[in-house]
Coordinates of N, CA and C in Angstrom, one line a residue:
M151 N 76.6 103.6 73.3 CA 77.3 104.5 74.2 C 77.7 105.8 73.4
K152 N 78.1 105.5 72.0 CA 78.9 106.7 71.2 C 77.3 107.5 70.6
L153 N 76.4 106.7 70.4 CA 75.3 107.3 69.7 C 74.8 108.3 71.0
E154 N 74.7 107.7 72.4 CA 74.3 108.9 73.2 C 75.5 110.1 73.3
M155 N 76.6 109.8 73.6 CA 77.5 110.8 73.5 C 77.3 111.8 72.3
W156 N 77.3 111.5 71.2 CA 77.2 112.3 70.0 C 75.8 113.1 70.2
R157 N 74.4 112.7 70.7 CA 73.5 113.0 70.7 C 73.6 114.5 71.8
E158 N 74.3 113.9 73.0 CA 74.7 115.0 73.9 C 75.4 116.1 73.4
K159 N 76.6 115.9 72.4 CA 77.6 117.0 71.8 C 76.6 117.5 70.7
V160 N 75.6 117.0 70.1 CA 74.8 117.8 69.1 C 74.0 118.8 69.9
N161 N 73.4 118.3 71.1 CA 72.5 119.0 71.7 C 73.4 120.4 72.4
D162 N 74.6 120.2 72.5 CA 75.5 121.3 73.0 C 76.0 122.1 71.7
G163 N 75.5 121.8 70.7 CA 76.0 122.6 69.5 C 77.2 122.0 68.8
S164 N 77.8 121.0 69.0 CA 79.2 120.6 68.6 C 78.9 119.5 67.4
F165 N 79.4 119.8 66.3 CA 79.2 118.7 65.2 C 80.6 118.1 64.7
N166 N 81.5 118.5 65.6 CA 82.9 117.8 65.4 C 83.1 116.5 65.0
M167 N 82.3 115.7 65.6 CA 82.4 114.1 65.2 C 81.8 113.9 63.9
F168 N 81.0 115.0 63.4 CA 80.4 114.6 61.8 C 81.5 115.6 61.0
E169 N 82.3 115.2 60.4 CA 83.3 116.0 59.8 C 82.7 116.6 58.5
S170 N 81.9 115.7 57.7 CA 81.4 116.2 56.4 C 80.4 117.0 56.9
L171 N 79.4 116.9 57.7 CA 78.6 118.0 58.2 C 78.9 119.1 58.6
S172 N 80.0 119.1 59.4 CA 80.5 120.7 59.8 C 80.9 121.2 58.7
K173 N 81.4 120.5 57.5 CA 81.5 121.6 56.5 C 80.6 122.0 55.4
V174 N 79.7 121.3 55.5 CA 78.4 121.2 54.8 C 77.4 122.6 55.2
L175 N 77.4 122.7 56.5 CA 76.6 123.7 57.1 C 76.9 125.0 56.7
P176 N 75.7 125.6 56.1 CA 75.8 127.0 55.6 C 76.2 128.2 56.4
S177 N 75.5 128.4 57.8 CA 75.7 129.3 58.3 C 75.5 128.9 60.1
P178 N 76.1 129.8 60.9 CA 75.6 129.5 62.1 C 74.3 129.3 62.4
D179 N 73.2 130.1 61.8 CA 71.9 130.0 62.0 C 71.4 128.7 61.8
S180 N 71.9 128.0 60.8 CA 71.2 126.8 60.8 C 71.6 125.5 61.6
I181 N 72.4 125.9 62.4 CA 73.0 124.9 63.6 C 71.4 124.6 64.5
S182 N 70.8 125.4 64.8 CA 69.6 125.1 65.8 C 69.0 124.2 64.9
F183 N 68.6 124.5 63.8 CA 67.9 123.6 62.8 C 68.4 122.1 63.0
M184 N 69.6 122.2 63.0 CA 70.3 121.0 62.4 C 70.3 120.1 63.5
K185 N 70.6 120.9 64.7 CA 70.8 120.3 66.1 C 69.6 119.5 66.4
N186 N 68.3 119.9 66.2 CA 67.1 119.2 66.4 C 67.1 118.0 65.5
L187 N 67.5 118.2 64.1 CA 67.1 117.1 63.4 C 68.1 115.9 63.6
V188 N 69.5 116.3 63.8 CA 70.5 115.3 64.1 C 70.3 114.5 65.4
A189 N 69.8 115.6 66.3 CA 69.8 114.7 67.8 C 68.4 113.7 67.6
D190 N 67.6 113.9 66.7 CA 66.4 113.0 66.6 C 66.6 111.9 66.1
H191 N 67.5 112.1 65.1 CA 67.8 111.1 63.9 C 69.0 110.1 65.1
L192 N 69.6 110.5 65.5 CA 70.5 109.6 66.5 C 69.7 109.0 67.5
S193 N 68.7 109.6 68.1 CA 67.6 108.8 69.1 C 67.0 107.9 68.4
R194 N 66.5 107.9 67.3 CA 65.8 106.9 66.4 C 66.8 106.0 66.2
L195 N 67.8 106.0 65.7 CA 69.0 105.2 65.5 C 69.5 104.3 66.7
A196 N 69.6 104.8 67.5 CA 69.7 104.3 69.0 C 68.5 103.1 69.2
C197 N 67.3 103.4 69.0 CA 66.1 102.6 69.4 C 66.2 101.7 68.4
E198 N 66.6 101.9 67.1 CA 66.8 101.1 66.0 C 67.9 99.8 66.6
F199 N 69.1 100.4 66.9 CA 70.1 99.5 67.3 C 69.6 98.6 68.5
Q200 N 68.8 99.2 69.5 CA 68.3 98.7 70.7 C 67.4 97.3 70.2
Q201 N 66.4 97.5 69.1 CA 66.0 96.6 68.6 C 66.4 95.3 68.0
Y202 N 67.4 95.5 67.2 CA 68.3 94.5 66.4 C 69.3 93.9 67.5
F203 N 69.7 94.6 68.2 CA 71.0 94.1 69.3 C 70.6 94.2 70.6
P204 N 69.6 93.5 71.3 CA 69.3 93.6 72.4 C 70.4 93.5 73.7
N205 N 70.2 94.2 74.6 CA 71.4 94.5 75.4 C 71.8 93.0 76.0
L206 N 73.0 92.4 75.9 CA 73.2 91.2 76.5 C 74.1 91.5 77.9
N207 N 73.6 90.5 78.9 CA 74.0 90.9 80.0 C 75.7 90.1 79.7
D208 N 76.6 90.8 80.5 CA 78.1 90.1 80.5 C 78.2 88.8 81.1
T209 N 77.3 88.4 82.2 CA 77.3 87.3 82.6 C 76.8 86.3 81.4
D210 N 75.7 86.6 80.8 CA 75.5 85.6 79.3 C 76.6 85.5 78.2
L211 N 77.4 86.3 78.1 CA 78.4 86.3 77.3 C 79.7 85.3 78.0
K212 N 79.9 85.8 79.3 CA 80.8 84.8 80.0 C 80.3 83.2 80.0
L213 N 79.0 83.1 80.1 CA 78.4 81.8 80.0 C 78.9 81.2 78.8
V214 N 78.5 81.8 77.6 CA 78.8 81.1 76.4 C 80.1 80.9 76.2
R215 N 81.1 81.9 76.5 CA 82.5 81.8 76.3 C 83.2 80.7 77.2
N216 N 82.9 80.5 78.3 CA 83.4 79.4 79.3 C 82.6 79.4 80.6
P217 N 81.6 78.2 80.7 CA 80.7 78.5 81.7 C 81.4 77.8 83.0
F218 N 82.5 77.4 82.9 CA 83.1 76.6 84.0 C 84.0 77.7 84.7
K219 N 84.1 78.9 84.4 CA 84.9 79.9 85.1 C 83.8 80.9 85.8
L220 N 82.8 80.6 85.7 CA 81.6 81.5 86.3 C 81.5 81.1 87.9
T221 N 81.2 82.0 88.7 CA 80.7 81.7 90.0 C 79.2 81.8 90.0
L222 N 78.8 81.6 91.1 CA 77.1 81.7 91.3 C 76.9 83.1 91.6
A223 N 77.6 84.4 91.9 CA 77.2 85.4 92.4 C 76.6 86.0 91.2
G224 N 77.0 86.1 89.9 CA 76.0 86.9 89.1 C 75.1 86.2 88.3
I225 N 74.8 84.9 88.6 CA 73.7 84.0 87.9 C 72.5 84.1 88.9
D226 N 71.6 84.3 87.9 CA 69.9 84.3 88.4 C 69.7 83.0 89.1
S227 N 68.8 83.0 90.2 CA 68.8 82.1 91.1 C 68.2 80.8 90.6
A228 N 67.4 81.2 89.2 CA 66.6 79.8 88.7 C 67.7 79.1 88.0
M229 N 68.8 79.5 87.6 CA 69.8 78.7 86.9 C 70.9 78.4 87.7
Q230 N 71.0 78.7 89.2 CA 72.1 78.3 90.1 C 72.4 76.8 90.0
E231 N 71.2 76.2 90.2 CA 71.4 74.6 90.4 C 72.0 74.1 89.0
E232 N 71.4 74.5 87.9 CA 72.1 73.9 86.5 C 73.6 74.2 86.6
L233 N 74.1 75.3 86.8 CA 75.3 75.7 86.6 C 76.1 74.8 87.8
I234 N 75.6 74.6 89.0 CA 76.2 73.8 90.1 C 76.6 72.3 89.3
D235 N 75.4 71.8 88.9 CA 75.4 70.6 88.0 C 76.6 70.5 86.8
L236 N 76.5 71.6 86.2 CA 77.3 71.8 85.0 C 79.0 71.7 85.5
L237 N 79.1 72.7 86.6 CA 80.4 72.7 87.0 C 80.8 71.5 87.5
N238 N 80.2 70.4 88.3 CA 80.7 69.4 88.5 C 80.3 68.2 87.8
N239 N 80.2 68.4 86.6 CA 80.1 67.5 85.5 C 81.3 67.4 84.6
S240 N 82.3 66.5 84.5 CA 83.7 66.4 84.3 C 83.2 66.0 82.6
G241 N 82.4 65.2 82.4 CA 82.1 64.9 81.0 C 81.9 66.1 80.1
A242 N 80.8 67.0 80.8 CA 80.6 68.4 80.0 C 81.7 69.0 79.8
R243 N 82.5 69.3 80.8 CA 83.6 70.0 80.9 C 84.5 69.3 79.7
D244 N 84.7 68.3 79.5 CA 85.5 67.6 78.2 C 84.8 67.8 76.9
R245 N 83.4 67.8 76.9 CA 82.8 68.0 75.4 C 82.7 69.6 75.2
F246 N 82.8 70.6 76.4 CA 83.1 71.7 76.2 C 84.5 72.2 75.6
E247 N 85.7 71.5 76.0 CA 86.8 71.5 75.5 C 87.0 71.1 74.1
N248 N 86.1 70.2 73.8 CA 86.6 69.5 72.5 C 85.7 69.9 71.4
C249 N 84.4 71.1 71.5 CA 84.0 71.2 70.5 C 83.5 72.7 70.4
V250 N 82.6 73.4 69.4 CA 82.6 74.5 69.2 C 81.5 74.9 70.2
F251 N 81.2 76.2 70.8 CA 80.4 76.7 71.6 C 79.0 76.4 71.2
S252 N 78.4 76.8 69.9 CA 77.2 76.3 69.5 C 76.7 74.8 69.6
K253 N 77.8 73.9 69.2 CA 77.3 72.8 69.5 C 77.2 72.1 70.8
F254 N 78.2 72.7 71.6 CA 78.1 72.2 73.0 C 76.7 72.8 73.5
W255 N 76.2 73.8 73.2 CA 75.2 74.5 73.9 C 73.8 73.8 73.3
C256 N 74.1 73.3 72.1 CA 72.7 72.7 71.4 C 72.9 71.2 71.9
S257 N 73.8 70.6 72.3 CA 74.0 69.2 72.9 C 73.5 69.3 74.4
S258 N 73.5 70.1 75.2 CA 73.3 70.5 76.4 C 71.8 70.9 76.6
I259 N 71.0 71.1 75.7 CA 69.9 71.6 75.9 C 68.8 70.7 76.8
T260 N 68.8 69.5 76.9 CA 68.1 68.6 77.6 C 68.4 68.5 78.9
S261 N 70.3 68.6 79.3 CA 70.7 68.3 80.4 C 70.4 69.6 81.2
Y262 N 70.7 70.8 80.5 CA 70.7 72.2 81.3 C 69.9 73.2 80.4
P263 N 68.6 72.9 80.5 CA 67.8 73.8 79.5 C 67.9 75.1 79.8
K264 N 68.0 75.7 81.2 CA 67.8 77.2 81.3 C 69.2 77.9 81.0
L265 N 70.2 77.2 81.3 CA 71.6 77.7 80.8 C 71.6 77.8 79.3
S266 N 71.1 76.6 78.7 CA 71.3 76.6 77.0 C 70.7 77.6 76.4
Q267 N 69.4 78.0 77.2 CA 68.3 79.0 76.4 C 69.3 80.1 76.3
V268 N 70.0 80.3 77.3 CA 70.4 81.8 77.9 C 71.6 81.8 76.7
A269 N 72.2 80.7 76.7 CA 73.7 81.0 75.8 C 73.2 80.8 74.4
L270 N 72.1 80.0 74.1 CA 71.8 80.0 72.5 C 71.3 81.2 72.2
K271 N 70.6 81.9 72.9 CA 69.9 83.5 72.4 C 71.2 84.4 72.3
A272 N 72.0 84.4 73.3 CA 73.4 85.1 72.9 C 73.9 84.7 71.6
L273 N 74.1 83.3 71.2 CA 74.5 83.1 70.2 C 73.9 83.3 69.0
L274 N 72.6 83.5 69.1 CA 71.9 83.8 67.8 C 72.1 85.0 67.0
I275 N 72.6 85.9 67.9 CA 72.7 87.0 67.2 C 73.8 87.3 65.9
F276 N 74.8 86.3 66.2 CA 75.8 86.4 65.4 C 75.8 85.6 64.2
P277 N 75.1 84.3 63.9 CA 75.1 83.8 62.7 C 74.1 84.5 61.7
S278 N 73.1 85.4 62.4 CA 72.3 85.7 61.6 C 72.6 87.1 60.9
S279 N 73.3 87.8 61.7 CA 74.1 89.0 61.0 C 75.1 88.5 59.8
Y280 N 75.6 87.5 60.2 CA 76.8 86.9 59.2 C 76.1 86.7 57.9
K281 N 75.2 85.8 58.1 CA 74.3 85.4 57.0 C 74.0 86.4 56.1
C282 N 73.7 87.5 56.6 CA 73.0 88.9 56.0 C 74.3 89.5 55.1
E283 N 75.5 89.4 56.1 CA 76.5 89.9 55.3 C 76.8 89.2 54.1
Q284 N 76.9 88.0 54.4 CA 77.4 87.0 53.2 C 76.4 87.3 52.0
E285 N 75.2 87.4 52.3 CA 74.2 87.4 51.2 C 74.4 88.8 50.2
F286 N 74.8 89.8 51.1 CA 75.0 91.3 50.5 C 76.2 91.1 49.8
S287 N 77.2 90.4 50.3 CA 78.7 90.3 49.4 C 78.3 89.4 48.2
S288 N 77.5 88.3 48.2 CA 77.3 87.7 46.9 C 76.4 88.6 46.0
L289 N 75.8 89.4 46.5 CA 75.0 90.2 45.9 C 75.7 91.2 45.0
L290 N 76.6 91.7 45.6 CA 77.5 92.9 45.3 C 78.3 92.1 44.1
Y291 N 78.9 91.2 44.4 CA 79.8 90.4 43.3 C 78.9 90.0 42.1
M292 N 77.7 89.6 42.2 CA 76.8 89.3 41.0 C 76.4 90.7 40.2
K293 N 76.4 91.9 41.0 CA 75.6 92.6 40.3 C 77.0 94.0 40.3
S294 N 77.9 93.6 39.4 CA 78.8 94.4 39.0 C 78.5 95.4 37.9
K295 N 79.4 96.5 37.4 CA 78.9 97.3 36.4 C 78.8 96.7 35.2
Y296 N 79.3 95.2 35.2 CA 79.2 94.7 34.0 C 78.1 94.0 33.6
R297 N 77.2 93.8 34.7 CA 75.9 93.0 34.9 C 75.1 93.6 35.7
S298 N 74.9 94.9 35.5 CA 74.0 95.5 36.2 C 72.5 95.3 35.9
R299 N 72.3 94.8 34.8 CA 70.6 94.7 34.4 C 70.5 93.3 34.7
L300 N 71.2 92.6 35.4 CA 71.0 91.2 35.4 C 69.7 91.1 36.6
N301 N 68.9 90.1 36.3 CA 67.9 89.6 37.5 C 68.8 88.6 38.4
V302 N 69.0 88.8 39.5 CA 69.7 88.1 40.4 C 69.1 87.2 41.2
G303 N 67.6 87.1 41.1 CA 67.1 86.3 42.1 C 67.6 84.7 42.1
D304 N 67.4 84.3 41.0 CA 67.6 82.7 40.7 C 68.9 82.6 41.2
D305 N 70.2 83.6 40.5 CA 71.4 83.2 40.9 C 71.7 83.4 42.3
L306 N 71.1 84.3 43.1 CA 71.2 84.6 44.7 C 70.8 83.2 45.4
R307 N 69.8 82.4 44.8 CA 69.0 81.6 45.5 C 70.5 80.1 45.3
V308 N 70.9 80.1 44.2 CA 72.1 79.2 44.0 C 73.0 79.3 44.6
S309 N 73.4 80.7 44.5 CA 75.0 81.2 45.3 C 74.8 80.7 46.8
L310 N 73.9 80.7 47.3 CA 73.7 80.8 49.0 C 73.0 79.4 49.2
P311 N 73.2 78.4 49.0 CA 72.5 76.9 49.5 C 73.0 76.8 51.1
V312 N 71.9 76.3 51.5 CA 71.9 75.8 52.8 C 72.8 74.4 52.7
T313 N 72.3 73.5 52.1 CA 73.2 72.4 51.8 C 73.7 72.3 50.3
E314 N 74.9 71.6 50.6 CA 75.7 71.5 49.2 C 74.9 70.5 48.0
P315 N 74.7 70.9 46.9 CA 74.1 70.3 45.9 C 74.9 68.9 45.7
N316 N 74.5 67.7 45.4 CA 74.9 66.6 44.8 C 75.1 66.7 43.4
I317 N 76.0 67.1 42.7 CA 76.2 67.5 41.2 C 76.2 66.2 40.8
K318 N 76.9 65.0 41.1 CA 77.1 63.8 40.5 C 75.8 63.1 40.4
Q319 N 75.0 63.1 41.3 CA 73.4 62.8 41.4 C 72.7 63.4 40.3
L320 N 72.8 64.7 40.4 CA 71.8 65.5 39.4 C 72.3 65.3 38.0
T321 N 73.7 65.1 37.8 CA 73.9 64.9 36.3 C 73.7 63.6 36.0
D322 N 73.7 62.6 36.8 CA 73.6 61.2 36.3 C 72.1 61.2 36.1
A323 N 71.1 61.8 36.5 CA 69.5 61.8 36.4 C 69.2 62.5 35.0
K324 N 70.2 63.0 34.1 CA 70.0 63.7 32.9 C 70.6 62.8 31.9
Q325 N 70.0 62.7 30.8 CA 70.3 61.9 29.7 C 71.4 62.9 28.9
T326 N 72.4 62.3 28.5 CA 73.0 63.1 27.7 C 72.8 63.1 26.2
Q327 N 73.6 64.0 25.7 CA 72.9 64.6 24.1 C 73.7 63.7 23.3
P328 N 73.0 62.9 22.7 CA 74.0 61.9 21.6 C 74.5 62.6 20.3
F329 N 75.5 62.2 20.2 CA 76.2 62.7 18.8 C 75.2 62.4 17.5
H330 N 75.3 63.2 16.5 CA 74.4 63.2 15.2 C 75.4 62.6 14.0

């Protein structure tokens, strides 16, 4: 929404929301050139955001947070029967209250496939962006000004394991260096 608002303001000739840009503009004549350039960039940026973060229906997010507070009004007709079954299943309600969202929806995929598919699709956005941020933070830590020429491929692979290595098993498999 902000990108659209900024694009409209730029088309009107206002660059107030870009403090650094308004300081750099050399003359009022350059505004028309900059206006087209910035508006085009904002449009492309909005398309990129749409590609990476597709619109999620508010009902989908409510389904993930607490499906037991939903009503049939905002639900697609193909999923209404599953929602009714879920709402009347006290065991599912107990499981939902006692575990994490993702685990609940993963465990419910056989019982409620349509609802689970919508919920898991909404949940997939967050771990992938978290994982990217985690990897980037690890890279920044390794590539400090003191270690700038370091090839970090192997170090990065080790610092971001999916599973924890069993150090005891790895060390037991190696022969110790005998004293001379």
